[in-house]
mmCIF file of C-alpha atoms and ligand atoms in Angstrom:
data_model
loop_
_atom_site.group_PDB
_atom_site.id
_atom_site.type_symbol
_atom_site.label_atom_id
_atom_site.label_comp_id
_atom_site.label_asym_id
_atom_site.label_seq_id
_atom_site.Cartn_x
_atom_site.Cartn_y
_atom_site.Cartn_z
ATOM 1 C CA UNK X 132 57.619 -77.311 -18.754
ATOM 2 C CA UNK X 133 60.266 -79.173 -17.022
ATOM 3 C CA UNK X 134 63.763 -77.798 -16.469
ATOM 4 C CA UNK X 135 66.103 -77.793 -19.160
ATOM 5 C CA UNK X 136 69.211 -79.109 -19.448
ATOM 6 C CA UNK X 137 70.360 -77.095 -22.373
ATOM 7 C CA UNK X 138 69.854 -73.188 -22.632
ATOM 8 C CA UNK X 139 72.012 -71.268 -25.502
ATOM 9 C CA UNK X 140 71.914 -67.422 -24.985
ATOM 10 C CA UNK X 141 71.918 -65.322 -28.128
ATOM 11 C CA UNK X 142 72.470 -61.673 -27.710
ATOM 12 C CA UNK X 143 70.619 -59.978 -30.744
ATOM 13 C CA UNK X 144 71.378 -56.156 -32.212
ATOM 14 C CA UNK X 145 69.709 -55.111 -34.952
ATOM 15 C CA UNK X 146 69.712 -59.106 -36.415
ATOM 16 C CA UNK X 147 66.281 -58.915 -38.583
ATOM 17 C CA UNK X 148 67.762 -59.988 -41.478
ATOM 18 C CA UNK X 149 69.274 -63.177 -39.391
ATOM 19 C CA UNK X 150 66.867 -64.511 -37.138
ATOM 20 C CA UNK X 151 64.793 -66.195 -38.808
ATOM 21 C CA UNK X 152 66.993 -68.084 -40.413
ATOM 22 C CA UNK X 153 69.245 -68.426 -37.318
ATOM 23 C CA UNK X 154 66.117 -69.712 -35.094
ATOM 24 C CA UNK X 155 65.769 -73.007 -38.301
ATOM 25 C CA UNK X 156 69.291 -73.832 -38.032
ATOM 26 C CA UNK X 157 69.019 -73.682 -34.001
ATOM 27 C CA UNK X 158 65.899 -75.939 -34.052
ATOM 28 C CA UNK X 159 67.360 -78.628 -36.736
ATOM 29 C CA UNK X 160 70.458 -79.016 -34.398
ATOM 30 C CA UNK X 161 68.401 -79.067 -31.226
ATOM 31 C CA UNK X 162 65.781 -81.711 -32.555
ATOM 32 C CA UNK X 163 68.780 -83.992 -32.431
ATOM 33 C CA UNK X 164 69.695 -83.212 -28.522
ATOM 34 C CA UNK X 165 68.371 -85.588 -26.023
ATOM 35 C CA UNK X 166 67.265 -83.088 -23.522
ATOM 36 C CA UNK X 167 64.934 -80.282 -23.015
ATOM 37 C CA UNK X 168 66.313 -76.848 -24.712
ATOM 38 C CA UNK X 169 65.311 -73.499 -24.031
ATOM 39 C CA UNK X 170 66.786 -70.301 -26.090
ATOM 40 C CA UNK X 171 67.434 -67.389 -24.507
ATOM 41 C CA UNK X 172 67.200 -64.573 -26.736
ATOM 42 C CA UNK X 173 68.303 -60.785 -25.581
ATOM 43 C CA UNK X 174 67.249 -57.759 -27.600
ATOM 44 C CA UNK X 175 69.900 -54.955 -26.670
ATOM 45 C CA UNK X 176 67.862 -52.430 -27.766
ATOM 46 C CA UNK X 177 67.594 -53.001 -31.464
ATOM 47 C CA UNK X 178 65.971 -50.127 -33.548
ATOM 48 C CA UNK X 179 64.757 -52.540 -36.283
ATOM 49 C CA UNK X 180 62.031 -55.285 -36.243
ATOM 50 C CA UNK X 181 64.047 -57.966 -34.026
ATOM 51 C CA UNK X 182 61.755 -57.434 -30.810
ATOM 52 C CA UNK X 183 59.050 -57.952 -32.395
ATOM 53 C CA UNK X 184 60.260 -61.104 -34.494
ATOM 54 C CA UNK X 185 61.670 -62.043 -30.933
ATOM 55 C CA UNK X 186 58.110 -61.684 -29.685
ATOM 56 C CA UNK X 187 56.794 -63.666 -32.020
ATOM 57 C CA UNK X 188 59.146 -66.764 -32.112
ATOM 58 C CA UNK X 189 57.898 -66.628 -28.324
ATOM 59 C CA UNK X 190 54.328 -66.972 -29.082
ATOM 60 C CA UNK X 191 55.172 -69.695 -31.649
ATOM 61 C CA UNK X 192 58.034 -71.760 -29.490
ATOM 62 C CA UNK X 193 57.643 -71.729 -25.724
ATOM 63 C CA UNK X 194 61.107 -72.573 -25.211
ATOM 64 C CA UNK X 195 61.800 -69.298 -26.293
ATOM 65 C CA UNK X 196 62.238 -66.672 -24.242
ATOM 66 C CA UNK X 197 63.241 -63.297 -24.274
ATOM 67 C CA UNK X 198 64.527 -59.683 -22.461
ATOM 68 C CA UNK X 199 64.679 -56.686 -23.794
ATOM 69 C CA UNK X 200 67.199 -53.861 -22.761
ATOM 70 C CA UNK X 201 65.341 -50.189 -22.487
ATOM 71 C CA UNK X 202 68.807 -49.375 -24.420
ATOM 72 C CA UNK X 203 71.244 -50.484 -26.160
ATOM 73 C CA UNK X 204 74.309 -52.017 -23.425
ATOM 74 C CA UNK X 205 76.418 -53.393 -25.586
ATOM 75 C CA UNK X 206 77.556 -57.608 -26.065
ATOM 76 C CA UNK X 207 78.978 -58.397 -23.347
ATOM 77 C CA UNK X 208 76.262 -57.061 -21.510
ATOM 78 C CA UNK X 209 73.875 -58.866 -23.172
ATOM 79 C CA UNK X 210 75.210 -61.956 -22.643
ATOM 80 C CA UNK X 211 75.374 -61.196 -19.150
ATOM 81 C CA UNK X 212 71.837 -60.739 -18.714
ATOM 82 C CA UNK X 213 71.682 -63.837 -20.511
ATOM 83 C CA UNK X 214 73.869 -65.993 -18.218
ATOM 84 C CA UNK X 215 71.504 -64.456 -15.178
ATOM 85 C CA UNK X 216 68.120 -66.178 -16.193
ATOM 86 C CA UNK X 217 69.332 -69.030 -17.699
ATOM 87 C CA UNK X 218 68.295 -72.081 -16.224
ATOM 88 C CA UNK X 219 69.704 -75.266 -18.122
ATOM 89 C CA UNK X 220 72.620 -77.275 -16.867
ATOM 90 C CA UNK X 221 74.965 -76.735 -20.103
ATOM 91 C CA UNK X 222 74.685 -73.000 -21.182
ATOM 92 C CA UNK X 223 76.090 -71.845 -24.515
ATOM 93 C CA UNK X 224 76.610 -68.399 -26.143
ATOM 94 C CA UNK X 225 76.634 -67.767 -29.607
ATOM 95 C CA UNK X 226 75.877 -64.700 -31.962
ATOM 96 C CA UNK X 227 72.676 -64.214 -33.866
ATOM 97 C CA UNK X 228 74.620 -63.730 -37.030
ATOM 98 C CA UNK X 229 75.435 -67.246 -37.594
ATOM 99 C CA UNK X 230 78.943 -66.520 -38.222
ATOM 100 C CA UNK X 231 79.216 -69.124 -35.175
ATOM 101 C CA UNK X 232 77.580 -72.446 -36.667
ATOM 102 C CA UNK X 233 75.523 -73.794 -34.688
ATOM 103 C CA UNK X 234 76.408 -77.236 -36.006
ATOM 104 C CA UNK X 235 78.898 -77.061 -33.733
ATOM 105 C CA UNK X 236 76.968 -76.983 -30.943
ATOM 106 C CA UNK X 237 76.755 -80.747 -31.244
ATOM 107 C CA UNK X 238 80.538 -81.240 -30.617
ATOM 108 C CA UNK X 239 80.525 -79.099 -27.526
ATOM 109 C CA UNK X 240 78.183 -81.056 -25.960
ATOM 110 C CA UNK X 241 79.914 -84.602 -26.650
ATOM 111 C CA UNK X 242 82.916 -82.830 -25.055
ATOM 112 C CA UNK X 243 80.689 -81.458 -21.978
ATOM 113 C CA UNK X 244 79.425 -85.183 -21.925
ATOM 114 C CA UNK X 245 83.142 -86.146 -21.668
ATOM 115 C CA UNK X 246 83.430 -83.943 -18.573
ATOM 116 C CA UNK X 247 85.092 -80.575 -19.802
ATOM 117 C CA UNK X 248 82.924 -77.585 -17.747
ATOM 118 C CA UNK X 249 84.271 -75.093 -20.520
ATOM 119 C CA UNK X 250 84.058 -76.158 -24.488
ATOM 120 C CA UNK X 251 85.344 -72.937 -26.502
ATOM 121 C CA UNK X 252 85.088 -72.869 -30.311
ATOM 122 C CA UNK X 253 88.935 -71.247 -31.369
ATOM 123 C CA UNK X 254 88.572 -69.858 -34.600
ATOM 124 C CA UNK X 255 91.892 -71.432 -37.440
ATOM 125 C CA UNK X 256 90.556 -68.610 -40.111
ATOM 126 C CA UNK X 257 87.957 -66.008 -40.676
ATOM 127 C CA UNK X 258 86.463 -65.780 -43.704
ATOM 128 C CA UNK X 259 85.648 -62.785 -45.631
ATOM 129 C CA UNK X 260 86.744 -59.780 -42.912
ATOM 130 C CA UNK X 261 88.752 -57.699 -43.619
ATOM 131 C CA UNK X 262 92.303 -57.811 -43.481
ATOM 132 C CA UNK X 263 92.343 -54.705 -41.008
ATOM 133 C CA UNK X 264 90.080 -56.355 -38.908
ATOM 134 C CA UNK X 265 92.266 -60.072 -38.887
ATOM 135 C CA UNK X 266 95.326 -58.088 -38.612
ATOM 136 C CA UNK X 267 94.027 -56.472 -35.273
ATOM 137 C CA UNK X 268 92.068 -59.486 -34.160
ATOM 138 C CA UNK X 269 95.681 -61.451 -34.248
ATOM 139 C CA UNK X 270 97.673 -58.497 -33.105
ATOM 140 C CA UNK X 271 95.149 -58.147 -30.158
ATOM 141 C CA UNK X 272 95.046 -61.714 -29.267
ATOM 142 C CA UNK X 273 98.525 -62.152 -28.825
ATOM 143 C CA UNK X 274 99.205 -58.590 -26.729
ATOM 144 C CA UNK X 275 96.438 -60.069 -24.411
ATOM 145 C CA UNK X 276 98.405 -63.059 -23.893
ATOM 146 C CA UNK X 277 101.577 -61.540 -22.771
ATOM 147 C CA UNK X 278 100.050 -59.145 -20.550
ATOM 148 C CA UNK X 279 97.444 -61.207 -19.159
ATOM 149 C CA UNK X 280 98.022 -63.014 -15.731
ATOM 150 C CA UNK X 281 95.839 -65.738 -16.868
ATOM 151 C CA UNK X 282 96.182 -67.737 -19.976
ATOM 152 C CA UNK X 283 93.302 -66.367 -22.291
ATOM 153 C CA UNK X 284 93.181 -68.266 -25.584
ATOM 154 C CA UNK X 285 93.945 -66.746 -28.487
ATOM 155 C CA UNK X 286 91.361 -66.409 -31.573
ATOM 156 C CA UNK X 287 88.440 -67.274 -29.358
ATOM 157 C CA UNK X 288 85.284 -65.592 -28.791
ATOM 158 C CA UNK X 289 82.094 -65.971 -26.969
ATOM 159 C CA UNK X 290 80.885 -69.062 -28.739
ATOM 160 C CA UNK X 291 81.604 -71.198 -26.365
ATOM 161 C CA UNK X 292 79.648 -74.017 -23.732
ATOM 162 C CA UNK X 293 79.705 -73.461 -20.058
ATOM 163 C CA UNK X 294 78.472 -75.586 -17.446
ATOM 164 C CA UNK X 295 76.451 -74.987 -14.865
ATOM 165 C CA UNK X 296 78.732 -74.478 -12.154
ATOM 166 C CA UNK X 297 80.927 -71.924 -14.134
ATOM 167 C CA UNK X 298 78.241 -69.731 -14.921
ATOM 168 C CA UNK X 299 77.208 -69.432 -11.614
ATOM 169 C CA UNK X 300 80.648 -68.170 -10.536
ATOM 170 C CA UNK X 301 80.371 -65.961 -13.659
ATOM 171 C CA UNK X 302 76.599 -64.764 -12.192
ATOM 172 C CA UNK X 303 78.146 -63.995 -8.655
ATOM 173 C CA UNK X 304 81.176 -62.114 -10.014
ATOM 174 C CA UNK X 305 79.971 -58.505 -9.124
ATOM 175 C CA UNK X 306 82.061 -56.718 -11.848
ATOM 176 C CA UNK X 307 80.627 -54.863 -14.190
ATOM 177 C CA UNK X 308 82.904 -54.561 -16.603
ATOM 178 C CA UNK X 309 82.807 -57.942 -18.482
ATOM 179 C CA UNK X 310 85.082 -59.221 -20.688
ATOM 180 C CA UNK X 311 83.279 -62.534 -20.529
ATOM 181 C CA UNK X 312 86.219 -64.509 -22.802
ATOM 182 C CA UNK X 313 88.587 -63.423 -20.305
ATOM 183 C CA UNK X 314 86.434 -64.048 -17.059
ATOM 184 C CA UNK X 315 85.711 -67.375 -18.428
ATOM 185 C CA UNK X 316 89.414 -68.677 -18.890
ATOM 186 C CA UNK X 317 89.794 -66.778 -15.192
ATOM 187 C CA UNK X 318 87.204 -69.238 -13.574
ATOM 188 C CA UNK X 319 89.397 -72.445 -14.499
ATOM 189 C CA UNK X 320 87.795 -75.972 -14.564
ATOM 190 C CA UNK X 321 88.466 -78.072 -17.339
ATOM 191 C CA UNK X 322 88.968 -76.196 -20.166
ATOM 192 C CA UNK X 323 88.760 -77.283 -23.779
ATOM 193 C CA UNK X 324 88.871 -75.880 -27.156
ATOM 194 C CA UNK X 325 86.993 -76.852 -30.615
ATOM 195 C CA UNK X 326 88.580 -75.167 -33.615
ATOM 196 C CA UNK X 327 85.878 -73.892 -36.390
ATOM 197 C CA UNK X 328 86.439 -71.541 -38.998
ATOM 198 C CA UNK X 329 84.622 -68.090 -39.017
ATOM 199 C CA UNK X 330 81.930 -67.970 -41.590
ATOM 200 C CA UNK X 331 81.076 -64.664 -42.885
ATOM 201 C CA UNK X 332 77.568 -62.955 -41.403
ATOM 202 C CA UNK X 333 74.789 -64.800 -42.528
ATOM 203 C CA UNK X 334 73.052 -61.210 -43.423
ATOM 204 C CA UNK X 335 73.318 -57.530 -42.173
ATOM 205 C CA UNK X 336 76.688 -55.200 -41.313
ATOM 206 C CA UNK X 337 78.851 -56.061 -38.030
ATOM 207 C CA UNK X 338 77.288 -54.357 -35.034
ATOM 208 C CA UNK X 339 80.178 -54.033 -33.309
ATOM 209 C CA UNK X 340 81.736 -50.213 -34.559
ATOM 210 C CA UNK X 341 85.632 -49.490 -34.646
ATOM 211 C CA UNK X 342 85.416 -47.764 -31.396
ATOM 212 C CA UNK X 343 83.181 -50.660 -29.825
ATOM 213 C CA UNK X 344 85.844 -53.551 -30.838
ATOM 214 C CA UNK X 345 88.673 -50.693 -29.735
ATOM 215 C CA UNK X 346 86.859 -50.286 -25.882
ATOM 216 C CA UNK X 347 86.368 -53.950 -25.698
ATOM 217 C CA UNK X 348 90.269 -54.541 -26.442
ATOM 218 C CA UNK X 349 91.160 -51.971 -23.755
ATOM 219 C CA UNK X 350 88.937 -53.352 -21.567
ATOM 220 C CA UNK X 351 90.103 -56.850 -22.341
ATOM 221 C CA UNK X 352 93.839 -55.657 -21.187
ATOM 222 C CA UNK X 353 92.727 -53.750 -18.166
ATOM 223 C CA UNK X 354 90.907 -56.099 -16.766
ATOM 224 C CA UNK X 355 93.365 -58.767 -16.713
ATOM 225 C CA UNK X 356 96.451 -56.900 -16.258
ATOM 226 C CA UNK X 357 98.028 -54.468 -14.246
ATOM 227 C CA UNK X 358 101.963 -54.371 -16.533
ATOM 228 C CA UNK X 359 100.194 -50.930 -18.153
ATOM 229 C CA UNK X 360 100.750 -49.465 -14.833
ATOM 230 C CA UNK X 361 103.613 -50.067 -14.895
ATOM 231 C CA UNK X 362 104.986 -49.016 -17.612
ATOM 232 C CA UNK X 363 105.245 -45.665 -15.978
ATOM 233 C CA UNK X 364 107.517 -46.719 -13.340
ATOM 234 C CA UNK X 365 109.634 -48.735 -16.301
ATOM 235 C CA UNK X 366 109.839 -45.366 -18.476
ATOM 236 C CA UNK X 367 110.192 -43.626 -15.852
ATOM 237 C CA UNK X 368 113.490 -45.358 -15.140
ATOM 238 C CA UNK X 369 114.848 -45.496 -18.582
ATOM 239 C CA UNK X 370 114.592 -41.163 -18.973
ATOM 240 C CA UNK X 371 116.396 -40.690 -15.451
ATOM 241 C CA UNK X 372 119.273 -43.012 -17.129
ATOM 242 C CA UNK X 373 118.928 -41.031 -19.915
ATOM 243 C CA UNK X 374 118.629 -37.663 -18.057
ATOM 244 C CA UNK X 375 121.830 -38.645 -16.080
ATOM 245 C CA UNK X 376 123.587 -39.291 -19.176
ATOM 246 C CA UNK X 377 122.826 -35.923 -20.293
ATOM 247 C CA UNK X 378 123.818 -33.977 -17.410
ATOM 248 C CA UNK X 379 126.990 -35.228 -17.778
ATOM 249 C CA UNK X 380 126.885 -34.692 -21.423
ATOM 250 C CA UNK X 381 125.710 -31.251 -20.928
ATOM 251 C CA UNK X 382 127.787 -29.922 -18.413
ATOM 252 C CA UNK X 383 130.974 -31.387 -20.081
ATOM 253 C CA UNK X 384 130.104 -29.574 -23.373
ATOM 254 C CA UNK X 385 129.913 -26.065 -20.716
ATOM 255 C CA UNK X 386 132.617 -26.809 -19.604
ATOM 256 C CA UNK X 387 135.000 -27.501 -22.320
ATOM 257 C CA UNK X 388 133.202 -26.967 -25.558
ATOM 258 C CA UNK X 389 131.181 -24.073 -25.035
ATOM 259 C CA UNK X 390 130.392 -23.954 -28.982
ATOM 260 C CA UNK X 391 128.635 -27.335 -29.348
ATOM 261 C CA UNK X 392 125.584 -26.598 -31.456
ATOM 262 C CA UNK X 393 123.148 -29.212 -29.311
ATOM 263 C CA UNK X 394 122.955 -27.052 -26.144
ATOM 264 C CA UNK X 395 120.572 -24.710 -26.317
ATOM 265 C CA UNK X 396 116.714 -24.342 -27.978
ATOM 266 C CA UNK X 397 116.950 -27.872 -29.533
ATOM 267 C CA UNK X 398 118.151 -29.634 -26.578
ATOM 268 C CA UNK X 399 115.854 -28.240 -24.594
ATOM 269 C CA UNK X 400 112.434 -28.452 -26.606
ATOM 270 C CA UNK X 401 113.618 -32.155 -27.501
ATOM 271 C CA UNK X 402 113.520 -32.850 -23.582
ATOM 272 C CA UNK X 403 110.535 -31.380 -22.590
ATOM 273 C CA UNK X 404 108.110 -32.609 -25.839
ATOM 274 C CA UNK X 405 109.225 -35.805 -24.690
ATOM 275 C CA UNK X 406 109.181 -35.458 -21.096
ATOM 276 C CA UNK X 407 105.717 -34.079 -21.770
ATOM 277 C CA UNK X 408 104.633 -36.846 -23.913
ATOM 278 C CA UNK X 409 105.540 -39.552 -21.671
ATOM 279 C CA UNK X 410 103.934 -37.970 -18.336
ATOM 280 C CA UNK X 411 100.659 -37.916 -20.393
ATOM 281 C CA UNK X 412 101.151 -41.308 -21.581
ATOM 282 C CA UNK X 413 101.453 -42.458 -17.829
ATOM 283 C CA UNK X 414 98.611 -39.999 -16.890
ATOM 284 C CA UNK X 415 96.291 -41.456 -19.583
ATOM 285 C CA UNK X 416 97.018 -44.904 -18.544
ATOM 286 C CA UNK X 417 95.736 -44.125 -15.332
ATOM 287 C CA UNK X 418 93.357 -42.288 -16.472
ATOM 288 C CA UNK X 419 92.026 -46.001 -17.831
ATOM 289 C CA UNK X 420 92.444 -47.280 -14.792
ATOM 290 C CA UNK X 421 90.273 -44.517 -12.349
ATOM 291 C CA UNK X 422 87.882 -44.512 -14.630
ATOM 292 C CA UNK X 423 86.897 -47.908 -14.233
ATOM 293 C CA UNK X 424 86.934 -47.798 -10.498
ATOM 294 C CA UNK X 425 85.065 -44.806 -10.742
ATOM 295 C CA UNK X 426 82.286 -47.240 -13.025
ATOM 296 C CA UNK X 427 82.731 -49.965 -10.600
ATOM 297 C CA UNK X 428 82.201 -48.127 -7.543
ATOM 298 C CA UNK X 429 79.137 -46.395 -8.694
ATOM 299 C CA UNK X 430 77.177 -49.446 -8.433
ATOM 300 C CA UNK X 431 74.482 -48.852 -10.853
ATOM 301 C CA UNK X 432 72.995 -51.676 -12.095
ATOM 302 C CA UNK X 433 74.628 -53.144 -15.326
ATOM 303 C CA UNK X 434 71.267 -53.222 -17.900
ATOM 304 C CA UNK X 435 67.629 -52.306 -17.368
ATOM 305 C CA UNK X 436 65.203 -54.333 -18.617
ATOM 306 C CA UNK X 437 62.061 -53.174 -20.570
ATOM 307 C CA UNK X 438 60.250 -56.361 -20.949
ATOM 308 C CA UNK X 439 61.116 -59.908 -20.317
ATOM 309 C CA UNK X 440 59.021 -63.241 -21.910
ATOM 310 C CA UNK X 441 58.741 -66.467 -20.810
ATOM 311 C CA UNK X 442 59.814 -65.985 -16.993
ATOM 312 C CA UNK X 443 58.277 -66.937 -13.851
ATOM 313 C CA UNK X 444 58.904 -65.003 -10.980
ATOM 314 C CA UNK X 445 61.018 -68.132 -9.679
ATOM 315 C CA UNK X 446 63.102 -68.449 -12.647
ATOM 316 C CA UNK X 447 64.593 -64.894 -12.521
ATOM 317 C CA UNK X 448 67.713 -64.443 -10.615
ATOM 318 C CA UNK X 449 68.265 -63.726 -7.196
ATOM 319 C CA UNK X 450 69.161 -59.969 -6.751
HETATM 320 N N1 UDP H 169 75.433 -57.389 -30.472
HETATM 321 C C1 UDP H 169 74.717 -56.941 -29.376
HETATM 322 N N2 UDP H 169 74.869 -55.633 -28.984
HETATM 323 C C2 UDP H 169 75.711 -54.773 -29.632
HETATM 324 C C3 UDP H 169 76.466 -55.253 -30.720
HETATM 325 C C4 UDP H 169 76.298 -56.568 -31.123
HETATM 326 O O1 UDP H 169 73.955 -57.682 -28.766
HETATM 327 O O2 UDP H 169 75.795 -53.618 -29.221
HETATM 328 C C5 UDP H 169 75.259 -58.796 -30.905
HETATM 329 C C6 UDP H 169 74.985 -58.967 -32.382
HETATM 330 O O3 UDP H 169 73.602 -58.916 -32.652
HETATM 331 C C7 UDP H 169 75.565 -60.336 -32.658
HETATM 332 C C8 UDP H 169 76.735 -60.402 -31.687
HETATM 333 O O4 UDP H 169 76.469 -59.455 -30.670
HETATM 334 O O5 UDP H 169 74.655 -61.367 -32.340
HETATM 335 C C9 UDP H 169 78.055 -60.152 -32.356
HETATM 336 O O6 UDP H 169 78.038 -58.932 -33.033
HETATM 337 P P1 UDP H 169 78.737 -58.721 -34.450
HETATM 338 O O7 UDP H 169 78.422 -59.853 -35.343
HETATM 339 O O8 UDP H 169 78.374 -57.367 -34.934
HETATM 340 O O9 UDP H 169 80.273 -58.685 -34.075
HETATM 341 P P2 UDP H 169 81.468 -59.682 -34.443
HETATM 342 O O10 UDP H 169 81.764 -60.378 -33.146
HETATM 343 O O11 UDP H 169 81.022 -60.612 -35.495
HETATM 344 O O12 UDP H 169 82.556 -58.777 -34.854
HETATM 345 MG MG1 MG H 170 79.342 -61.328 -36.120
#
């Protein structure tokens, strides 16, 4: 087989109900591509029959080819591993759950064609989740922004084409904790958006839990800004104006108005629950901080794989 030009990277979870229908729609846009295509599929550790579906599709399709995580890692890992063994010249990421049409694939490509190194599909509505989740999404989206030092689009997610040269910055960026959206608008380049709107999941329940979307929002604002530190030294500031206030507050009611009701138990237990409060505040947010230099500085590697099909000894990365 020759080299491809295109290679889309699906990260799969759990997605039996979805591939099978996802792989048809993938083909029927691909059969009208004028290159060679391969599909990178990534099983991160499902517990349900997608490996072996995976496996199959394999046998069937040569252009398919697969790893499989000994665990589960998470997305953004999975893409990850993804982006390492892919080897066409216009890469693009999209879920299994076909909540990113693939359709749209087409129009990313015309733009790559154009000369953009980065197409991103920005979402103008989701359909069918919940309002919780859209209310956090937006809320999320726009905190990132302001805190960010580089200009992350809001509403976008993975879906999204990369060339060549940008994943290969994105391969050689030794961090291993990846908030790839954010890396992505990091790199630079030509930079474009498509706007799409969210379709509900084909089939099957969101993978991602509350606490998964919650860690990849954290990690999405600690990665690309440092303002949470400082918040300490900003709060910080505004209680010593406020203590200073006090004293003098406090020492003029001892002095001349030794009956004021405020001195005493109430004053005091109001200034150290807050006091208290706000030092472990500061402490947690550096807590967030450590913690990832601790991760970083460990070194292990960021997924093990179990099994891997369709590679050549040549066409896995470098290590
Ligand atoms: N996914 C994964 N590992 C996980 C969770 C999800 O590879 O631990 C995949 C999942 O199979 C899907 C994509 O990531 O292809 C997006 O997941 P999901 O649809 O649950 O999340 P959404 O982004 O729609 O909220
Ligand atoms: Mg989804």
């Amino acid at each position: 087989m020759t080299k491809p030009i295109y290679s889309l990277v699906i990260p799969i979870y759990n997605e039996e109900e979805n591939i099978t229908e996802m792989y048809r729609r993938l083909i029927n846009v691909t059969s009208q591509l004028d290159g060679e295509v391969e599909l990178i599929l990534i099983d991160d550790g499902s517990r349900d029959r997608s490996l072996s579906m995976i496996r199959e599709l394999h046998h069937c399709d040569r252009r398919v080819r697969y790893l499989s995580f000994a665990r589960n890692f998470g997305h953004q890992i999975a893409v990850t591993a993804g982006l390492n063994f892919v080897q066409g010249k216009s890469i693009i990421v999209m879920d299994a759950d076909l909540q990113d049409p693939p359709e749209l694939i087409l129009k990313m490509i015309e733009k790559w064609q154009q000369g953009y190194q980065v197409v991103y599909a920005q979402r103008i509505s989701r359909q069918k989740e919940s309002w919780l989740k859209r209310l956090t999404a937006y809320a999320f989206y726009r905190i990132l922004q302001r805190l960010a030092n580089v200009d992350i689009p809001a509403d976008t997610g993975d879906f999204c084409l990369m060339d060549r040269q940008v994943v290969d910055i994105l391969n050689a960026m030794p961090e291993r904790n990846r908030y790839i959206r954010g890396l992505r608008a990091w790199i630079g380049f030509r930079q474009t958006a498509i706007h799409f709107e969210r379709n509900p999941r084909f089939a099957g329940k969101v993978k991602y839990t509350f606490g998964q979307s919650w860690a990849l929002a954290v990690d999405g604002i600690i990665s690309f800004s440092i303002v949470p530190l400082r918040l300490a030294t900003y709060i910080g500031l505004l209680s010593a104006g406020i203590a200073l206030l006090m004293i003098l507050l406090v020492l003029y009611w001892r002095l001349f108005d030794p009956v004021s009701p405020l001195i005493g138990f109430t004053l005091i237990t109001i200034a150290m629950l807050f006091l208290g409060s706000v030092q472990l505040l500061c402490i947690g947010i550096l807590g967030e901080y450590i913690g990832r230099i601790y991760e970083e500085v460990k070194g292990r590697p960021i997924y093990t794989l179990k099994e891997t099909g369709g590679f050549t000894k040549t066409s896995e990365p470098a290590k």
